Amino acid sequence: MEQSQQRVLSIQSHVVSGYVGNKAAVFPLQLLGFDVDFVNSVHFSNHTGYEHGFEGDVMNGEQLLLVLNGLERNGLLDNNNNNNNNNNKVGHLLTGYIGSESFLRSVLIVLKTLRKKNPQIRFVCDPVLGDAGKFYVPPSLVPIYRDEVLPFTDIVTPNQFEVEQLTDICVKTIDDAKRACKALHKLGPNTVLITSVLLTPDNNDNNNDNDDDSLPTIAIIASQQVKTTTTTNNNNNNVDDVVSEQMWCIDCPIIPGNFTGTGDLCTALLLAWSAKEPNNLSFVLEKVISTMYAIIRKTADAAVGVGDSVASRELHLIQSKRIIEDPQIVFKARQIFYSSPKTTPVSDHDK
């Protein structure tokens, strides 16, 4: 079974005009070869950053479960026509902006339903809480993500503000980021991507390979723990966890401007490339960040001469089709941590 060929169920926001949520995630996933079924958690005229507001509707948790029931009743969560074609099975659940406790808990019901049909489904969660010290959602979602969602998550993609909320670790240096990644791994996910970290100039372990070291940079950090199970030779047949861990970092130049939808795009690209290259985290990080940078650069360049506005900073996704399909690696990841596989006996109580 190749997860890179399986369907994605994406539960995110939707805007009629612009590129955030599913509008930022579905097109890149389709270009990279994924069939995508999507549920729009909100249906807005535009994203909330526009001067004159927005109009639209918000889906609640009960409505999400009604959609789930319709899909399940018609066999649309199973293999297509029951022909045992694994390529038609939902192999990935992707979530982004979720604005209420009831909806978030309904997403967990969706996940449990999908895992009954495909135990190997990957749950890729962007825990959208806020940014730059400001919440976008009720703060009450933080403990739900931490205690109820992350234990069932395979990949989590917080930004700096979100990782600090989820771990209670203030991330200012590379060492802080390492501790935060380890804390998130303990909560459940085997892969962590901190999508944007502004590090202090001192003691940040920064070996920037950019052509112009004077450019301000943002750090993107990926961490992965690999666990396998083995059976010991003793009479009790205890099961051991064999764990290896690796962390990689890219220091990316900051392109001036406030671009929306970048987190949604980043998480979708991570889903795609990690499915295609599950054992090559550094390569995945390089593909994702090189794609992101090229798209944001194209968006910024297109705004020159037309005036800086919220609309001019909408991601130029359609114009970036070739970039998404065949991204040229322009940033190399550097390894900031590695631990070789180690065996930890599991007690009879834990089995």
mmCIF file of C-alpha atoms in Angstrom, residues 42-333:
data_model
loop_
_atom_site.group_PDB
_atom_site.id
_atom_site.type_symbol
_atom_site.label_atom_id
_atom_site.label_comp_id
_atom_site.label_asym_id
_atom_site.label_seq_id
_atom_site.Cartn_x
_atom_site.Cartn_y
_atom_site.Cartn_z
ATOM 1 C CA VAL A 42 -16.383 27.852 7.235
ATOM 2 C CA HIS A 43 -17.608 29.348 3.955
ATOM 3 C CA PHE A 44 -16.596 33.007 3.842
ATOM 4 C CA SER A 45 -16.530 35.637 1.121
ATOM 5 C CA ASN A 46 -12.856 36.349 1.892
ATOM 6 C CA HIS A 47 -10.418 35.864 4.754
ATOM 7 C CA THR A 48 -10.842 37.905 7.921
ATOM 8 C CA GLY A 49 -7.947 40.284 7.281
ATOM 9 C CA TYR A 50 -9.809 42.498 4.825
ATOM 10 C CA GLU A 51 -10.638 46.053 5.884
ATOM 11 C CA HIS A 52 -14.392 45.822 5.360
ATOM 12 C CA GLY A 53 -14.903 42.438 7.003
ATOM 13 C CA PHE A 54 -16.409 39.305 5.513
ATOM 14 C CA GLU A 55 -19.692 37.435 5.132
ATOM 15 C CA GLY A 56 -20.516 33.766 5.277
ATOM 16 C CA ASP A 57 -21.423 30.742 7.353
ATOM 17 C CA VAL A 58 -19.709 28.543 9.935
ATOM 18 C CA MET A 59 -20.235 24.777 10.090
ATOM 19 C CA ASN A 60 -20.839 23.290 13.529
ATOM 20 C CA GLY A 61 -19.835 19.883 14.851
ATOM 21 C CA GLU A 62 -23.265 18.341 14.321
ATOM 22 C CA GLN A 63 -23.239 19.373 10.659
ATOM 23 C CA LEU A 64 -19.774 17.841 10.209
ATOM 24 C CA LEU A 65 -21.025 14.526 11.569
ATOM 25 C CA LEU A 66 -24.019 14.649 9.209
ATOM 26 C CA VAL A 67 -21.605 14.960 6.282
ATOM 27 C CA LEU A 68 -19.578 12.060 7.710
ATOM 28 C CA ASN A 69 -22.718 9.930 7.973
ATOM 29 C CA GLY A 70 -23.627 10.663 4.359
ATOM 30 C CA LEU A 71 -20.177 9.639 3.162
ATOM 31 C CA GLU A 72 -20.195 6.483 5.271
ATOM 32 C CA ARG A 73 -23.716 5.462 4.278
ATOM 33 C CA ASN A 74 -22.751 5.570 0.619
ATOM 34 C CA GLY A 75 -19.518 3.660 1.098
ATOM 35 C CA LEU A 76 -17.437 6.719 0.174
ATOM 36 C CA LEU A 77 -14.993 6.273 3.046
ATOM 37 C CA ASP A 78 -14.189 2.730 1.923
ATOM 38 C CA ASN A 79 -12.351 1.452 -1.123
ATOM 39 C CA ASN A 80 -14.077 2.492 -4.335
ATOM 40 C CA ASN A 81 -16.774 -0.080 -5.234
ATOM 41 C CA ASN A 82 -15.250 -2.470 -2.672
ATOM 42 C CA ASN A 83 -12.671 -3.560 -5.231
ATOM 43 C CA ASN A 84 -9.791 -3.658 -2.717
ATOM 44 C CA ASN A 85 -8.023 -0.878 -4.566
ATOM 45 C CA ASN A 86 -6.007 0.749 -1.789
ATOM 46 C CA ASN A 87 -5.431 3.835 -3.914
ATOM 47 C CA ASN A 88 -9.065 4.829 -3.378
ATOM 48 C CA LYS A 89 -8.969 4.481 0.393
ATOM 49 C CA VAL A 90 -8.757 7.606 2.533
ATOM 50 C CA GLY A 91 -5.142 7.493 3.677
ATOM 51 C CA HIS A 92 -4.721 10.977 5.144
ATOM 52 C CA LEU A 93 -6.811 13.294 7.313
ATOM 53 C CA LEU A 94 -5.733 16.933 7.107
ATOM 54 C CA THR A 95 -7.106 19.610 9.436
ATOM 55 C CA GLY A 96 -6.559 23.353 9.677
ATOM 56 C CA TYR A 97 -8.590 26.191 11.164
ATOM 57 C CA ILE A 98 -11.209 24.978 13.641
ATOM 58 C CA GLY A 99 -13.049 27.628 15.616
ATOM 59 C CA SER A 100 -14.993 25.770 18.313
ATOM 60 C CA GLU A 101 -14.650 23.007 20.885
ATOM 61 C CA SER A 102 -17.595 21.020 19.504
ATOM 62 C CA PHE A 103 -16.217 21.049 15.967
ATOM 63 C CA LEU A 104 -12.757 19.966 17.144
ATOM 64 C CA ARG A 105 -14.195 17.056 19.084
ATOM 65 C CA SER A 106 -16.306 16.098 16.054
ATOM 66 C CA VAL A 107 -13.083 15.932 14.023
ATOM 67 C CA LEU A 108 -11.869 13.278 16.470
ATOM 68 C CA ILE A 109 -15.014 11.256 15.746
ATOM 69 C CA VAL A 110 -14.228 11.565 12.023
ATOM 70 C CA LEU A 111 -10.688 10.310 12.682
ATOM 71 C CA LYS A 112 -11.867 7.323 14.718
ATOM 72 C CA THR A 113 -14.357 6.413 11.960
ATOM 73 C CA LEU A 114 -11.640 6.595 9.311
ATOM 74 C CA ARG A 115 -9.189 4.523 11.367
ATOM 75 C CA LYS A 116 -11.741 1.750 11.725
ATOM 76 C CA LYS A 117 -11.659 1.481 7.938
ATOM 77 C CA ASN A 118 -7.931 2.116 7.520
ATOM 78 C CA PRO A 119 -5.841 1.747 10.694
ATOM 79 C CA GLN A 120 -2.811 3.145 8.860
ATOM 80 C CA ILE A 121 -4.409 6.521 8.065
ATOM 81 C CA ARG A 122 -2.135 9.477 8.816
ATOM 82 C CA PHE A 123 -3.546 12.417 10.748
ATOM 83 C CA VAL A 124 -1.828 15.675 9.777
ATOM 84 C CA CYS A 125 -2.906 18.452 12.132
ATOM 85 C CA ASP A 126 -2.234 22.166 11.840
ATOM 86 C CA PRO A 127 -3.277 23.322 15.334
ATOM 87 C CA VAL A 128 -4.376 26.806 14.327
ATOM 88 C CA LEU A 129 -4.467 28.851 17.532
ATOM 89 C CA GLY A 130 -2.999 32.225 16.609
ATOM 90 C CA ASP A 131 0.227 34.030 15.809
ATOM 91 C CA ALA A 132 2.446 36.875 17.037
ATOM 92 C CA GLY A 133 1.046 36.679 20.563
ATOM 93 C CA LYS A 134 -2.615 36.814 19.493
ATOM 94 C CA PHE A 135 -5.260 34.073 19.580
ATOM 95 C CA TYR A 136 -7.415 33.509 16.488
ATOM 96 C CA VAL A 137 -9.599 30.995 18.327
ATOM 97 C CA PRO A 138 -10.915 30.559 21.876
ATOM 98 C CA PRO A 139 -7.979 29.772 24.222
ATOM 99 C CA SER A 140 -10.049 26.853 25.529
ATOM 100 C CA LEU A 141 -8.993 24.928 22.413
ATOM 101 C CA VAL A 142 -5.402 24.688 23.687
ATOM 102 C CA PRO A 143 -5.978 21.905 26.275
ATOM 103 C CA ILE A 144 -8.236 20.038 23.838
ATOM 104 C CA TYR A 145 -5.497 19.994 21.204
ATOM 105 C CA ARG A 146 -2.876 19.068 23.779
ATOM 106 C CA ASP A 147 -4.755 16.398 25.727
ATOM 107 C CA GLU A 148 -7.302 15.001 23.246
ATOM 108 C CA VAL A 149 -6.071 15.634 19.697
ATOM 109 C CA LEU A 150 -2.278 15.333 19.720
ATOM 110 C CA PRO A 151 -2.259 11.792 21.213
ATOM 111 C CA PHE A 152 -3.892 10.638 17.942
ATOM 112 C CA THR A 153 -1.847 12.872 15.624
ATOM 113 C CA ASP A 154 0.946 11.671 13.330
ATOM 114 C CA ILE A 155 2.209 15.044 12.065
ATOM 115 C CA VAL A 156 1.720 18.404 13.773
ATOM 116 C CA THR A 157 2.654 21.783 12.283
ATOM 117 C CA PRO A 158 2.490 24.614 14.848
ATOM 118 C CA ASN A 159 4.010 28.058 14.415
ATOM 119 C CA GLN A 160 6.104 29.647 17.170
ATOM 120 C CA PHE A 161 3.120 31.014 19.110
ATOM 121 C CA GLU A 162 1.243 27.722 18.860
ATOM 122 C CA VAL A 163 4.145 25.536 19.961
ATOM 123 C CA GLU A 164 4.637 27.773 22.989
ATOM 124 C CA GLN A 165 0.950 27.459 23.900
ATOM 125 C CA LEU A 166 0.967 23.671 23.498
ATOM 126 C CA THR A 167 4.200 23.017 25.423
ATOM 127 C CA ASP A 168 4.515 25.995 27.821
ATOM 128 C CA ILE A 169 8.079 26.390 26.503
ATOM 129 C CA CYS A 170 9.181 29.865 25.430
ATOM 130 C CA VAL A 171 11.040 29.313 22.157
ATOM 131 C CA LYS A 172 13.846 31.837 21.661
ATOM 132 C CA THR A 173 16.820 29.630 20.722
ATOM 133 C CA ILE A 174 17.527 26.405 18.867
ATOM 134 C CA ASP A 175 17.844 24.616 22.201
ATOM 135 C CA ASP A 176 14.384 25.862 23.185
ATOM 136 C CA ALA A 177 13.023 24.564 19.872
ATOM 137 C CA LYS A 178 14.623 21.168 20.454
ATOM 138 C CA ARG A 179 12.993 20.915 23.877
ATOM 139 C CA ALA A 180 9.640 21.960 22.423
ATOM 140 C CA CYS A 181 9.862 19.308 19.692
ATOM 141 C CA LYS A 182 10.632 16.630 22.272
ATOM 142 C CA ALA A 183 7.679 17.790 24.372
ATOM 143 C CA LEU A 184 5.348 17.533 21.363
ATOM 144 C CA HIS A 185 6.662 14.051 20.538
ATOM 145 C CA LYS A 186 5.793 12.965 24.078
ATOM 146 C CA LEU A 187 2.235 14.142 23.492
ATOM 147 C CA GLY A 188 1.855 11.842 20.468
ATOM 148 C CA PRO A 189 3.041 13.029 17.027
ATOM 149 C CA ASN A 190 6.030 11.256 15.483
ATOM 150 C CA THR A 191 6.730 14.210 13.176
ATOM 151 C CA VAL A 192 6.821 17.866 14.219
ATOM 152 C CA LEU A 193 7.281 20.868 11.944
ATOM 153 C CA ILE A 194 7.614 24.249 13.629
ATOM 154 C CA THR A 195 6.719 26.360 10.642
ATOM 155 C CA SER A 196 8.201 29.683 11.712
ATOM 156 C CA VAL A 197 10.544 30.621 14.555
ATOM 157 C CA LEU A 198 12.173 34.002 15.098
ATOM 158 C CA LEU A 199 15.309 33.161 17.051
ATOM 159 C CA THR A 200 17.384 35.515 19.166
ATOM 160 C CA PRO A 201 20.644 36.529 17.430
ATOM 161 C CA ASP A 202 22.838 34.978 20.105
ATOM 162 C CA ASN A 203 23.127 31.307 20.989
ATOM 163 C CA ASN A 204 20.829 30.112 18.201
ATOM 164 C CA ASP A 205 23.235 27.655 16.551
ATOM 165 C CA ASN A 206 22.686 29.467 13.250
ATOM 166 C CA ASN A 207 24.959 28.431 10.398
ATOM 167 C CA ASN A 208 23.133 30.335 7.693
ATOM 168 C CA ASP A 209 24.052 29.324 4.140
ATOM 169 C CA ASN A 210 22.171 32.191 2.482
ATOM 170 C CA ASP A 211 24.060 34.264 -0.069
ATOM 171 C CA ASP A 212 23.345 37.450 1.890
ATOM 172 C CA ASP A 213 23.912 36.896 5.591
ATOM 173 C CA SER A 214 22.586 40.396 6.309
ATOM 174 C CA LEU A 215 19.030 39.351 5.421
ATOM 175 C CA PRO A 216 16.779 38.629 8.401
ATOM 176 C CA THR A 217 15.797 34.991 8.499
ATOM 177 C CA ILE A 218 13.136 32.780 9.973
ATOM 178 C CA ALA A 219 13.896 29.249 11.149
ATOM 179 C CA ILE A 220 11.811 26.245 10.136
ATOM 180 C CA ILE A 221 12.493 23.167 12.242
ATOM 181 C CA ALA A 222 11.489 19.573 11.535
ATOM 182 C CA SER A 223 11.785 16.731 14.021
ATOM 183 C CA GLN A 224 10.974 13.059 13.632
ATOM 184 C CA GLN A 225 10.952 10.099 15.977
ATOM 185 C CA VAL A 226 10.931 6.622 14.474
ATOM 186 C CA LYS A 227 9.551 3.847 16.639
ATOM 187 C CA THR A 228 9.461 0.159 15.841
ATOM 188 C CA THR A 229 8.531 -2.826 17.966
ATOM 189 C CA THR A 230 10.614 -5.920 18.509
ATOM 190 C CA THR A 231 10.166 -9.049 20.571
ATOM 191 C CA THR A 232 12.848 -9.906 23.108
ATOM 192 C CA ASN A 233 14.221 -13.383 23.499
ATOM 193 C CA ASN A 234 13.135 -13.792 27.103
ATOM 194 C CA ASN A 235 10.282 -16.026 28.071
ATOM 195 C CA ASN A 236 7.884 -13.141 28.623
ATOM 196 C CA ASN A 237 8.165 -11.917 25.017
ATOM 197 C CA ASN A 238 8.288 -8.299 26.156
ATOM 198 C CA VAL A 239 7.835 -5.733 23.416
ATOM 199 C CA ASP A 240 10.470 -2.988 23.125
ATOM 200 C CA ASP A 241 10.287 0.436 21.499
ATOM 201 C CA VAL A 242 13.265 1.109 19.252
ATOM 202 C CA VAL A 243 13.523 4.874 18.921
ATOM 203 C CA SER A 244 15.683 7.109 16.767
ATOM 204 C CA GLU A 245 15.283 10.846 16.536
ATOM 205 C CA GLN A 246 16.456 13.468 14.075
ATOM 206 C CA MET A 247 16.000 17.228 13.826
ATOM 207 C CA TRP A 248 16.703 19.490 10.871
ATOM 208 C CA CYS A 249 16.591 23.235 10.369
ATOM 209 C CA ILE A 250 16.411 25.651 7.441
ATOM 210 C CA ASP A 251 17.070 29.362 7.880
ATOM 211 C CA CYS A 252 14.952 31.078 5.250
ATOM 212 C CA PRO A 253 15.168 34.769 4.297
ATOM 213 C CA ILE A 254 12.100 36.746 5.305
ATOM 214 C CA ILE A 255 10.221 38.269 2.373
ATOM 215 C CA PRO A 256 8.630 41.536 3.559
ATOM 216 C CA GLY A 257 4.851 41.485 3.705
ATOM 217 C CA ASN A 258 1.976 39.782 5.474
ATOM 218 C CA PHE A 259 0.963 36.794 3.331
ATOM 219 C CA THR A 260 -2.104 34.775 4.348
ATOM 220 C CA GLY A 261 -2.584 31.054 3.760
ATOM 221 C CA THR A 262 1.105 30.209 4.100
ATOM 222 C CA GLY A 263 0.565 27.853 7.031
ATOM 223 C CA ASP A 264 -2.223 26.017 5.194
ATOM 224 C CA LEU A 265 -0.040 25.655 2.110
ATOM 225 C CA CYS A 266 2.958 24.516 4.145
ATOM 226 C CA THR A 267 1.019 21.768 5.932
ATOM 227 C CA ALA A 268 -0.444 20.483 2.655
ATOM 228 C CA LEU A 269 3.015 20.352 1.057
ATOM 229 C CA LEU A 270 4.382 18.528 4.096
ATOM 230 C CA LEU A 271 1.615 15.932 3.856
ATOM 231 C CA ALA A 272 2.395 15.340 0.192
ATOM 232 C CA TRP A 273 6.173 15.178 0.329
ATOM 233 C CA SER A 274 6.310 13.141 3.552
ATOM 234 C CA ALA A 275 3.977 10.596 1.952
ATOM 235 C CA LYS A 276 6.212 10.403 -1.112
ATOM 236 C CA GLU A 277 9.481 10.322 0.903
ATOM 237 C CA PRO A 278 8.588 8.957 4.357
ATOM 238 C CA ASN A 279 12.181 8.118 5.294
ATOM 239 C CA ASN A 280 13.921 11.282 4.118
ATOM 240 C CA LEU A 281 12.999 14.139 6.458
ATOM 241 C CA SER A 282 15.738 16.530 5.331
ATOM 242 C CA PHE A 283 14.738 16.156 1.675
ATOM 243 C CA VAL A 284 11.067 16.676 2.562
ATOM 244 C CA LEU A 285 11.913 19.852 4.476
ATOM 245 C CA GLU A 286 13.990 21.165 1.571
ATOM 246 C CA LYS A 287 11.190 20.520 -0.935
ATOM 247 C CA VAL A 288 8.523 22.122 1.263
ATOM 248 C CA ILE A 289 10.467 25.262 2.160
ATOM 249 C CA SER A 290 11.892 25.771 -1.320
ATOM 250 C CA THR A 291 8.346 25.589 -2.717
ATOM 251 C CA MET A 292 7.026 27.980 -0.081
ATOM 252 C CA TYR A 293 9.766 30.532 -0.671
ATOM 253 C CA ALA A 294 9.342 30.470 -4.462
ATOM 254 C CA ILE A 295 5.562 30.964 -4.221
ATOM 255 C CA ILE A 296 5.824 33.815 -1.716
ATOM 256 C CA ARG A 297 8.574 35.407 -3.824
ATOM 257 C CA LYS A 298 6.358 35.196 -6.929
ATOM 258 C CA THR A 299 3.451 36.702 -4.983
ATOM 259 C CA ALA A 300 5.584 39.561 -3.669
ATOM 260 C CA ASP A 301 7.091 40.283 -7.089
ATOM 261 C CA ALA A 302 3.642 40.400 -8.687
ATOM 262 C CA ALA A 303 2.558 43.039 -6.163
ATOM 263 C CA VAL A 304 5.295 45.423 -7.251
ATOM 264 C CA GLY A 305 3.772 48.268 -9.224
ATOM 265 C CA VAL A 306 0.165 47.516 -8.274
ATOM 266 C CA GLY A 307 0.423 48.821 -4.721
ATOM 267 C CA ASP A 308 0.612 46.990 -1.422
ATOM 268 C CA SER A 309 -2.801 45.725 -0.314
ATOM 269 C CA VAL A 310 -4.408 42.728 1.338
ATOM 270 C CA ALA A 311 -5.618 41.527 -2.062
ATOM 271 C CA SER A 312 -2.170 41.867 -3.665
ATOM 272 C CA ARG A 313 -0.737 39.574 -0.986
ATOM 273 C CA GLU A 314 -3.079 36.682 -1.768
ATOM 274 C CA LEU A 315 -0.869 33.734 -2.714
ATOM 275 C CA HIS A 316 -0.327 33.297 -6.464
ATOM 276 C CA LEU A 317 -0.972 29.567 -6.390
ATOM 277 C CA ILE A 318 -2.312 29.076 -9.896
ATOM 278 C CA GLN A 319 0.606 31.010 -11.367
ATOM 279 C CA SER A 320 2.943 28.755 -9.346
ATOM 280 C CA LYS A 321 1.740 25.474 -10.853
ATOM 281 C CA ARG A 322 5.155 24.488 -12.213
ATOM 282 C CA ILE A 323 6.880 25.443 -8.964
ATOM 283 C CA ILE A 324 4.562 23.157 -6.991
ATOM 284 C CA GLU A 325 4.930 20.243 -9.398
ATOM 285 C CA ASP A 326 8.711 20.390 -9.654
ATOM 286 C CA PRO A 327 10.255 22.578 -6.946
ATOM 287 C CA GLN A 328 13.933 23.356 -7.299
ATOM 288 C CA ILE A 329 15.748 22.989 -3.988
ATOM 289 C CA VAL A 330 17.270 26.341 -3.047
ATOM 290 C CA PHE A 331 17.727 25.748 0.681
ATOM 291 C CA LYS A 332 19.666 22.900 2.270
ATOM 292 C CA ALA A 333 18.610 21.571 5.640
#
